[in-house]
Amino acid sequence: SQTIHQWPATLVQPVGSPLSLECTVEGTSNPNLYWYRQAAGRGLQLLFYSVGIGQISSEVPQNLSASRPQDRQFILSSKKLLLSDSGFYLCAWKEGSYNSPLHFGNGTRLTVT
Amino acid sequence: SQQGEEDPQALSIQEGENATMNCSYKTSINNLQWYRQNSGRGLVHLILIRSNEREKHSGRLRVTLDTSKKSSSLLITASRAADTASYFCATGGGSNYKLTFGKGTLLTVNP
């Protein structure tokens, strides 16, 4: 069966520090991969998605970047965090077909102080 | 911008009652999906309804889709305290890569 791992679960970082969040998927190949951000009391904002190794699409211009160095690994990074980067970050994967659901990790709660 | 919008934003009911949540969207879709999120956790997929379907059932869940009105509803029958969570609708449009989520309905089921 497929599983998705996302870490760390919580992170407190000072403004201006770098960020690296990692997500890996097991039990499937060539998944579509996603990073969403959820602000308190709000819906999910799609940040990045990837349909293959090295292929990254950005949905919102911001202080973040994403990379996919391996088929089932997706990394969210920042060189210098801003206060506004605080939030709940969710990694997800889906198969490439139209009518397939997203499978989410347990999320990372990031607080920038 | 967000595609789906859930209504109501919050809903509080007693155990055993039915809960109905609605979702409206703006553009054409391939499918509409409902997800559940327990506090502080990731989202869990509940049910997917395709654009050519009008109603779908899964256990105590019933989803309807009206593409002419661009709306969907999620009905949870005989609710339980464990159903307490936020519920989101998500729409898949022209691209098979992206799902766009609404802001969710916070459902509280009181024992």
PDB file of C-alpha atoms in Angstrom:
ATOM      1  CA  SER A   1       0.000   0.000   0.000  1.00  0.00           C
ATOM      2  CA  GLN A   2       1.034   3.579  -0.552  1.00  0.00           C
ATOM      3  CA  THR A   3       2.230   5.793   2.258  1.00  0.00           C
ATOM      4  CA  ILE A   4       3.359   9.385   2.473  1.00  0.00           C
ATOM      5  CA  HIS A   5       5.805  10.698   5.031  1.00  0.00           C
ATOM      6  CA  GLN A   6       6.251  14.351   5.849  1.00  0.00           C
ATOM      7  CA  TRP A   7       8.601  15.818   8.418  1.00  0.00           C
ATOM      8  CA  PRO A   8       9.131  17.502  10.755  1.00  0.00           C
ATOM      9  CA  ALA A   9       5.699  17.696  12.373  1.00  0.00           C
ATOM     10  CA  THR A  10       6.415  21.054  13.989  1.00  0.00           C
ATOM     11  CA  LEU A  11       9.094  23.654  13.414  1.00  0.00           C
ATOM     12  CA  VAL A  12       9.888  27.005  14.977  1.00  0.00           C
ATOM     13  CA  GLN A  13      12.310  29.115  13.009  1.00  0.00           C
ATOM     14  CA  PRO A  14      13.536  32.717  13.324  1.00  0.00           C
ATOM     15  CA  VAL A  15      12.925  35.255  10.609  1.00  0.00           C
ATOM     16  CA  GLY A  16      15.680  35.153   8.014  1.00  0.00           C
ATOM     17  CA  SER A  17      16.622  31.533   8.618  1.00  0.00           C
ATOM     18  CA  PRO A  18      16.481  28.871   5.881  1.00  0.00           C
ATOM     19  CA  LEU A  19      13.813  26.207   5.578  1.00  0.00           C
ATOM     20  CA  SER A  20      13.729  22.678   4.273  1.00  0.00           C
ATOM     21  CA  LEU A  21      10.653  20.467   4.525  1.00  0.00           C
ATOM     22  CA  GLU A  22      10.791  16.997   3.087  1.00  0.00           C
ATOM     23  CA  CYS A  23       8.116  14.666   1.816  1.00  0.00           C
ATOM     24  CA  THR A  24       8.502  11.129   0.516  1.00  0.00           C
ATOM     25  CA  VAL A  25       6.005   8.701  -0.947  1.00  0.00           C
ATOM     26  CA  GLU A  26       6.265   4.927  -0.877  1.00  0.00           C
ATOM     27  CA  GLY A  27       4.458   2.235  -2.779  1.00  0.00           C
ATOM     28  CA  THR A  28       3.822   4.060  -6.028  1.00  0.00           C
ATOM     29  CA  SER A  29       5.821   5.337  -8.958  1.00  0.00           C
ATOM     30  CA  ASN A  30       5.707   8.596 -10.901  1.00  0.00           C
ATOM     31  CA  PRO A  31       3.168  10.256  -8.614  1.00  0.00           C
ATOM     32  CA  ASN A  32       2.048  13.841  -8.991  1.00  0.00           C
ATOM     33  CA  LEU A  33       3.338  15.684  -5.920  1.00  0.00           C
ATOM     34  CA  TYR A  34       1.979  18.794  -4.235  1.00  0.00           C
ATOM     35  CA  TRP A  35       2.747  21.341  -1.547  1.00  0.00           C
ATOM     36  CA  TYR A  36      -0.206  23.171  -0.017  1.00  0.00           C
ATOM     37  CA  ARG A  37      -0.241  25.783   2.716  1.00  0.00           C
ATOM     38  CA  GLN A  38      -3.118  26.285   5.104  1.00  0.00           C
ATOM     39  CA  ALA A  39      -3.411  29.489   7.131  1.00  0.00           C
ATOM     40  CA  ALA A  40      -5.455  29.406  10.342  1.00  0.00           C
ATOM     41  CA  GLY A  41      -9.174  29.167   9.612  1.00  0.00           C
ATOM     42  CA  ARG A  42      -8.658  29.169   5.876  1.00  0.00           C
ATOM     43  CA  GLY A  43      -8.642  26.722   3.034  1.00  0.00           C
ATOM     44  CA  LEU A  44      -5.676  25.206   1.288  1.00  0.00           C
ATOM     45  CA  GLN A  45      -3.527  27.255  -1.027  1.00  0.00           C
ATOM     46  CA  LEU A  46      -1.650  25.311  -3.672  1.00  0.00           C
ATOM     47  CA  LEU A  47       1.997  26.371  -3.655  1.00  0.00           C
ATOM     48  CA  PHE A  48       3.767  23.948  -6.002  1.00  0.00           C
ATOM     49  CA  TYR A  49       3.079  20.790  -7.905  1.00  0.00           C
ATOM     50  CA  SER A  50       5.247  18.380  -9.833  1.00  0.00           C
ATOM     51  CA  VAL A  51       4.375  15.791 -12.463  1.00  0.00           C
ATOM     52  CA  GLY A  52       7.885  14.360 -12.764  1.00  0.00           C
ATOM     53  CA  ILE A  53      11.485  14.547 -11.597  1.00  0.00           C
ATOM     54  CA  GLY A  54      12.831  18.057 -11.973  1.00  0.00           C
ATOM     55  CA  GLN A  55       9.454  19.393 -13.162  1.00  0.00           C
ATOM     56  CA  ILE A  56       8.083  22.030 -10.800  1.00  0.00           C
ATOM     57  CA  SER A  57       5.122  24.336 -11.341  1.00  0.00           C
ATOM     58  CA  SER A  58       4.657  27.305  -9.053  1.00  0.00           C
ATOM     59  CA  GLU A  59       1.189  28.566  -8.334  1.00  0.00           C
ATOM     60  CA  VAL A  60       1.907  31.593  -6.175  1.00  0.00           C
ATOM     61  CA  PRO A  61       4.937  33.896  -6.363  1.00  0.00           C
ATOM     62  CA  GLN A  62       6.512  33.890  -2.945  1.00  0.00           C
ATOM     63  CA  ASN A  63       9.502  33.362  -0.770  1.00  0.00           C
ATOM     64  CA  LEU A  64       9.484  29.600  -1.257  1.00  0.00           C
ATOM     65  CA  SER A  65      10.804  27.119  -3.778  1.00  0.00           C
ATOM     66  CA  ALA A  66      10.330  23.414  -4.390  1.00  0.00           C
ATOM     67  CA  SER A  67      12.460  20.655  -5.818  1.00  0.00           C
ATOM     68  CA  ARG A  68      11.944  17.039  -6.802  1.00  0.00           C
ATOM     69  CA  PRO A  69      15.353  15.373  -6.831  1.00  0.00           C
ATOM     70  CA  GLN A  70      13.924  11.851  -6.942  1.00  0.00           C
ATOM     71  CA  ASP A  71      10.682  10.349  -8.232  1.00  0.00           C
ATOM     72  CA  ARG A  72       9.065  10.080  -4.805  1.00  0.00           C
ATOM     73  CA  GLN A  73      10.747  12.934  -2.973  1.00  0.00           C
ATOM     74  CA  PHE A  74       9.464  16.497  -2.820  1.00  0.00           C
ATOM     75  CA  ILE A  75      11.225  19.270  -0.920  1.00  0.00           C
ATOM     76  CA  LEU A  76       9.979  22.716   0.041  1.00  0.00           C
ATOM     77  CA  SER A  77      12.662  25.302   0.741  1.00  0.00           C
ATOM     78  CA  SER A  78      13.293  28.892   1.566  1.00  0.00           C
ATOM     79  CA  LYS A  79      16.558  30.789   1.790  1.00  0.00           C
ATOM     80  CA  LYS A  80      15.197  33.384   4.222  1.00  0.00           C
ATOM     81  CA  LEU A  81      11.938  32.907   6.090  1.00  0.00           C
ATOM     82  CA  LEU A  82       9.444  35.723   6.577  1.00  0.00           C
ATOM     83  CA  LEU A  83       6.865  36.038   9.344  1.00  0.00           C
ATOM     84  CA  SER A  84       4.179  35.544   6.695  1.00  0.00           C
ATOM     85  CA  ASP A  85       5.578  32.082   5.910  1.00  0.00           C
ATOM     86  CA  SER A  86       4.065  30.750   9.128  1.00  0.00           C
ATOM     87  CA  GLY A  87       1.353  28.188   8.545  1.00  0.00           C
ATOM     88  CA  PHE A  88       0.485  24.542   8.171  1.00  0.00           C
ATOM     89  CA  TYR A  89       2.257  22.942   5.223  1.00  0.00           C
ATOM     90  CA  LEU A  90       0.808  19.848   3.647  1.00  0.00           C
ATOM     91  CA  CYS A  91       2.408  17.523   1.147  1.00  0.00           C
ATOM     92  CA  ALA A  92       0.189  15.362  -1.016  1.00  0.00           C
ATOM     93  CA  TRP A  93       0.367  12.924  -3.919  1.00  0.00           C
ATOM     94  CA  LYS A  94      -2.034  11.597  -6.510  1.00  0.00           C
ATOM     95  CA  GLU A  95      -1.992   9.351  -9.520  1.00  0.00           C
ATOM     96  CA  GLY A  96      -1.911  11.075 -12.871  1.00  0.00           C
ATOM     97  CA  SER A  97      -5.477  10.299 -13.925  1.00  0.00           C
ATOM     98  CA  TYR A  98      -8.223  12.913 -13.792  1.00  0.00           C
ATOM     99  CA  ASN A  99     -10.423  11.124 -11.306  1.00  0.00           C
ATOM    100  CA  SER A 100      -7.929  10.199  -8.651  1.00  0.00           C
ATOM    101  CA  PRO A 101      -7.911  11.630  -5.128  1.00  0.00           C
ATOM    102  CA  LEU A 102      -5.164  13.427  -3.269  1.00  0.00           C
ATOM    103  CA  HIS A 103      -3.431  11.619  -0.422  1.00  0.00           C
ATOM    104  CA  PHE A 104      -2.058  13.932   2.226  1.00  0.00           C
ATOM    105  CA  GLY A 105       0.739  13.719   4.732  1.00  0.00           C
ATOM    106  CA  ASN A 106       0.175  14.752   8.326  1.00  0.00           C
ATOM    107  CA  GLY A 107       1.515  18.240   7.771  1.00  0.00           C
ATOM    108  CA  THR A 108       4.194  20.479   9.238  1.00  0.00           C
ATOM    109  CA  ARG A 109       3.242  23.319  11.558  1.00  0.00           C
ATOM    110  CA  LEU A 110       5.749  26.109  10.843  1.00  0.00           C
ATOM    111  CA  THR A 111       6.006  29.099  13.145  1.00  0.00           C
ATOM    112  CA  VAL A 112       8.344  31.890  12.117  1.00  0.00           C
ATOM    113  CA  THR A 113       9.297  34.095  15.064  1.00  0.00           C
TER     114      THR A 113
ATOM    115  CA  SER B   1      -8.391  32.327  -6.080  1.00  0.00           C
ATOM    116  CA  GLN B   2     -10.313  29.524  -4.422  1.00  0.00           C
ATOM    117  CA  GLN B   3     -12.719  27.619  -6.632  1.00  0.00           C
ATOM    118  CA  GLY B   4     -15.038  26.006  -4.123  1.00  0.00           C
ATOM    119  CA  GLU B   5     -16.858  27.711  -1.303  1.00  0.00           C
ATOM    120  CA  GLU B   6     -18.445  25.686   1.472  1.00  0.00           C
ATOM    121  CA  ASP B   7     -21.545  26.698   3.346  1.00  0.00           C
ATOM    122  CA  PRO B   8     -22.062  26.999   6.250  1.00  0.00           C
ATOM    123  CA  GLN B   9     -18.674  27.947   7.663  1.00  0.00           C
ATOM    124  CA  ALA B  10     -19.566  26.201  10.908  1.00  0.00           C
ATOM    125  CA  LEU B  11     -22.246  23.712  11.898  1.00  0.00           C
ATOM    126  CA  SER B  12     -23.048  22.348  15.351  1.00  0.00           C
ATOM    127  CA  ILE B  13     -25.442  19.423  15.787  1.00  0.00           C
ATOM    128  CA  GLN B  14     -26.324  16.688  18.242  1.00  0.00           C
ATOM    129  CA  GLU B  15     -25.190  13.123  17.869  1.00  0.00           C
ATOM    130  CA  GLY B  16     -27.640  11.145  15.762  1.00  0.00           C
ATOM    131  CA  GLU B  17     -28.727  14.115  13.671  1.00  0.00           C
ATOM    132  CA  ASN B  18     -27.912  14.527  10.011  1.00  0.00           C
ATOM    133  CA  ALA B  19     -25.393  17.109   8.840  1.00  0.00           C
ATOM    134  CA  THR B  20     -25.581  18.791   5.453  1.00  0.00           C
ATOM    135  CA  MET B  21     -22.804  20.878   3.970  1.00  0.00           C
ATOM    136  CA  ASN B  22     -22.879  22.664   0.651  1.00  0.00           C
ATOM    137  CA  CYS B  23     -20.245  23.613  -1.857  1.00  0.00           C
ATOM    138  CA  SER B  24     -20.479  26.050  -4.748  1.00  0.00           C
ATOM    139  CA  TYR B  25     -17.931  26.482  -7.498  1.00  0.00           C
ATOM    140  CA  LYS B  26     -17.437  28.772 -10.454  1.00  0.00           C
ATOM    141  CA  THR B  27     -16.004  27.015 -13.486  1.00  0.00           C
ATOM    142  CA  SER B  28     -16.486  23.720 -15.283  1.00  0.00           C
ATOM    143  CA  ILE B  29     -15.135  20.654 -13.534  1.00  0.00           C
ATOM    144  CA  ASN B  30     -14.129  17.068 -14.216  1.00  0.00           C
ATOM    145  CA  ASN B  31     -14.982  15.976 -10.720  1.00  0.00           C
ATOM    146  CA  LEU B  32     -15.718  17.246  -7.247  1.00  0.00           C
ATOM    147  CA  GLN B  33     -14.216  15.701  -4.156  1.00  0.00           C
ATOM    148  CA  TRP B  34     -14.912  15.940  -0.446  1.00  0.00           C
ATOM    149  CA  TYR B  35     -12.217  15.716   2.199  1.00  0.00           C
ATOM    150  CA  ARG B  36     -12.189  15.615   5.968  1.00  0.00           C
ATOM    151  CA  GLN B  37      -9.574  17.158   8.255  1.00  0.00           C
ATOM    152  CA  ASN B  38      -9.256  16.476  11.939  1.00  0.00           C
ATOM    153  CA  SER B  39      -7.677  19.292  13.900  1.00  0.00           C
ATOM    154  CA  GLY B  40      -3.943  19.560  13.258  1.00  0.00           C
ATOM    155  CA  ARG B  41      -3.883  16.681  10.783  1.00  0.00           C
ATOM    156  CA  GLY B  42      -3.722  16.157   7.058  1.00  0.00           C
ATOM    157  CA  LEU B  43      -6.806  15.843   4.895  1.00  0.00           C
ATOM    158  CA  VAL B  44      -8.428  12.497   4.221  1.00  0.00           C
ATOM    159  CA  HIS B  45     -10.301  11.812   1.015  1.00  0.00           C
ATOM    160  CA  LEU B  46     -13.955  10.884   1.546  1.00  0.00           C
ATOM    161  CA  ILE B  47     -15.653  10.659  -1.804  1.00  0.00           C
ATOM    162  CA  LEU B  48     -15.286  11.692  -5.430  1.00  0.00           C
ATOM    163  CA  ILE B  49     -18.173  12.420  -7.763  1.00  0.00           C
ATOM    164  CA  ARG B  50     -17.601  12.812 -11.467  1.00  0.00           C
ATOM    165  CA  SER B  51     -19.164  15.595 -13.490  1.00  0.00           C
ATOM    166  CA  ASN B  52     -21.538  13.156 -15.234  1.00  0.00           C
ATOM    167  CA  GLU B  53     -22.807  11.736 -11.926  1.00  0.00           C
ATOM    168  CA  ARG B  54     -25.630  13.240  -9.877  1.00  0.00           C
ATOM    169  CA  GLU B  55     -25.470  11.297  -6.640  1.00  0.00           C
ATOM    170  CA  LYS B  56     -23.061   8.996  -4.872  1.00  0.00           C
ATOM    171  CA  HIS B  57     -23.137   7.082  -1.607  1.00  0.00           C
ATOM    172  CA  SER B  58     -20.434   5.759   0.669  1.00  0.00           C
ATOM    173  CA  GLY B  59     -21.514   4.368   4.023  1.00  0.00           C
ATOM    174  CA  ARG B  60     -23.191   7.211   5.920  1.00  0.00           C
ATOM    175  CA  LEU B  61     -22.114   9.754   3.307  1.00  0.00           C
ATOM    176  CA  ARG B  62     -24.273  10.946   0.450  1.00  0.00           C
ATOM    177  CA  VAL B  63     -22.985  13.429  -2.101  1.00  0.00           C
ATOM    178  CA  THR B  64     -25.002  15.171  -4.768  1.00  0.00           C
ATOM    179  CA  LEU B  65     -23.772  17.220  -7.680  1.00  0.00           C
ATOM    180  CA  ASP B  66     -25.744  19.727  -9.727  1.00  0.00           C
ATOM    181  CA  THR B  67     -23.532  20.976 -12.534  1.00  0.00           C
ATOM    182  CA  SER B  68     -26.236  23.350 -13.808  1.00  0.00           C
ATOM    183  CA  LYS B  69     -26.135  25.169 -10.480  1.00  0.00           C
ATOM    184  CA  LYS B  70     -22.434  24.520  -9.961  1.00  0.00           C
ATOM    185  CA  SER B  71     -23.103  23.144  -6.512  1.00  0.00           C
ATOM    186  CA  SER B  72     -22.671  20.007  -4.442  1.00  0.00           C
ATOM    187  CA  SER B  73     -23.852  18.842  -1.066  1.00  0.00           C
ATOM    188  CA  LEU B  74     -22.434  16.396   1.449  1.00  0.00           C
ATOM    189  CA  LEU B  75     -24.870  14.690   3.783  1.00  0.00           C
ATOM    190  CA  ILE B  76     -23.632  12.765   6.811  1.00  0.00           C
ATOM    191  CA  THR B  77     -26.422  10.690   8.288  1.00  0.00           C
ATOM    192  CA  ALA B  78     -26.722   9.611  11.929  1.00  0.00           C
ATOM    193  CA  SER B  79     -23.730  11.710  12.933  1.00  0.00           C
ATOM    194  CA  ARG B  80     -21.334  10.659  15.673  1.00  0.00           C
ATOM    195  CA  ALA B  81     -19.037  12.662  17.916  1.00  0.00           C
ATOM    196  CA  ALA B  82     -16.138  11.188  15.933  1.00  0.00           C
ATOM    197  CA  ASP B  83     -17.437  12.997  12.819  1.00  0.00           C
ATOM    198  CA  THR B  84     -16.319  16.280  14.378  1.00  0.00           C
ATOM    199  CA  ALA B  85     -13.871  17.744  11.860  1.00  0.00           C
ATOM    200  CA  SER B  86     -13.533  20.265   9.058  1.00  0.00           C
ATOM    201  CA  TYR B  87     -14.926  19.233   5.703  1.00  0.00           C
ATOM    202  CA  PHE B  88     -13.628  20.599   2.420  1.00  0.00           C
ATOM    203  CA  CYS B  89     -14.783  20.350  -1.133  1.00  0.00           C
ATOM    204  CA  ALA B  90     -12.234  20.369  -3.912  1.00  0.00           C
ATOM    205  CA  THR B  91     -12.708  20.702  -7.616  1.00  0.00           C
ATOM    206  CA  GLY B  92     -10.639  19.277 -10.431  1.00  0.00           C
ATOM    207  CA  GLY B  93     -10.881  21.282 -13.598  1.00  0.00           C
ATOM    208  CA  GLY B  94      -9.310  21.277 -17.032  1.00  0.00           C
ATOM    209  CA  SER B  95      -5.922  20.187 -15.812  1.00  0.00           C
ATOM    210  CA  ASN B  96      -5.671  16.747 -14.274  1.00  0.00           C
ATOM    211  CA  TYR B  97      -2.926  17.997 -12.028  1.00  0.00           C
ATOM    212  CA  LYS B  98      -4.619  20.437  -9.709  1.00  0.00           C
ATOM    213  CA  LEU B  99      -7.335  20.390  -7.104  1.00  0.00           C
ATOM    214  CA  THR B 100      -8.643  23.677  -5.734  1.00  0.00           C
ATOM    215  CA  PHE B 101     -10.054  23.698  -2.218  1.00  0.00           C
ATOM    216  CA  GLY B 102     -12.657  25.792  -0.462  1.00  0.00           C
ATOM    217  CA  LYS B 103     -12.290  27.184   3.059  1.00  0.00           C
ATOM    218  CA  GLY B 104     -14.193  24.337   4.648  1.00  0.00           C
ATOM    219  CA  THR B 105     -17.083  23.735   7.017  1.00  0.00           C
ATOM    220  CA  LEU B 106     -16.261  23.088  10.666  1.00  0.00           C
ATOM    221  CA  LEU B 107     -18.657  20.415  11.886  1.00  0.00           C
ATOM    222  CA  THR B 108     -19.076  19.876  15.613  1.00  0.00           C
ATOM    223  CA  VAL B 109     -21.124  16.882  16.722  1.00  0.00           C
ATOM    224  CA  ASN B 110     -22.085  17.121  20.372  1.00  0.00           C
ATOM    225  CA  PRO B 111     -22.483  13.853  22.304  1.00  0.00           C
TER     226      PRO B 111
END
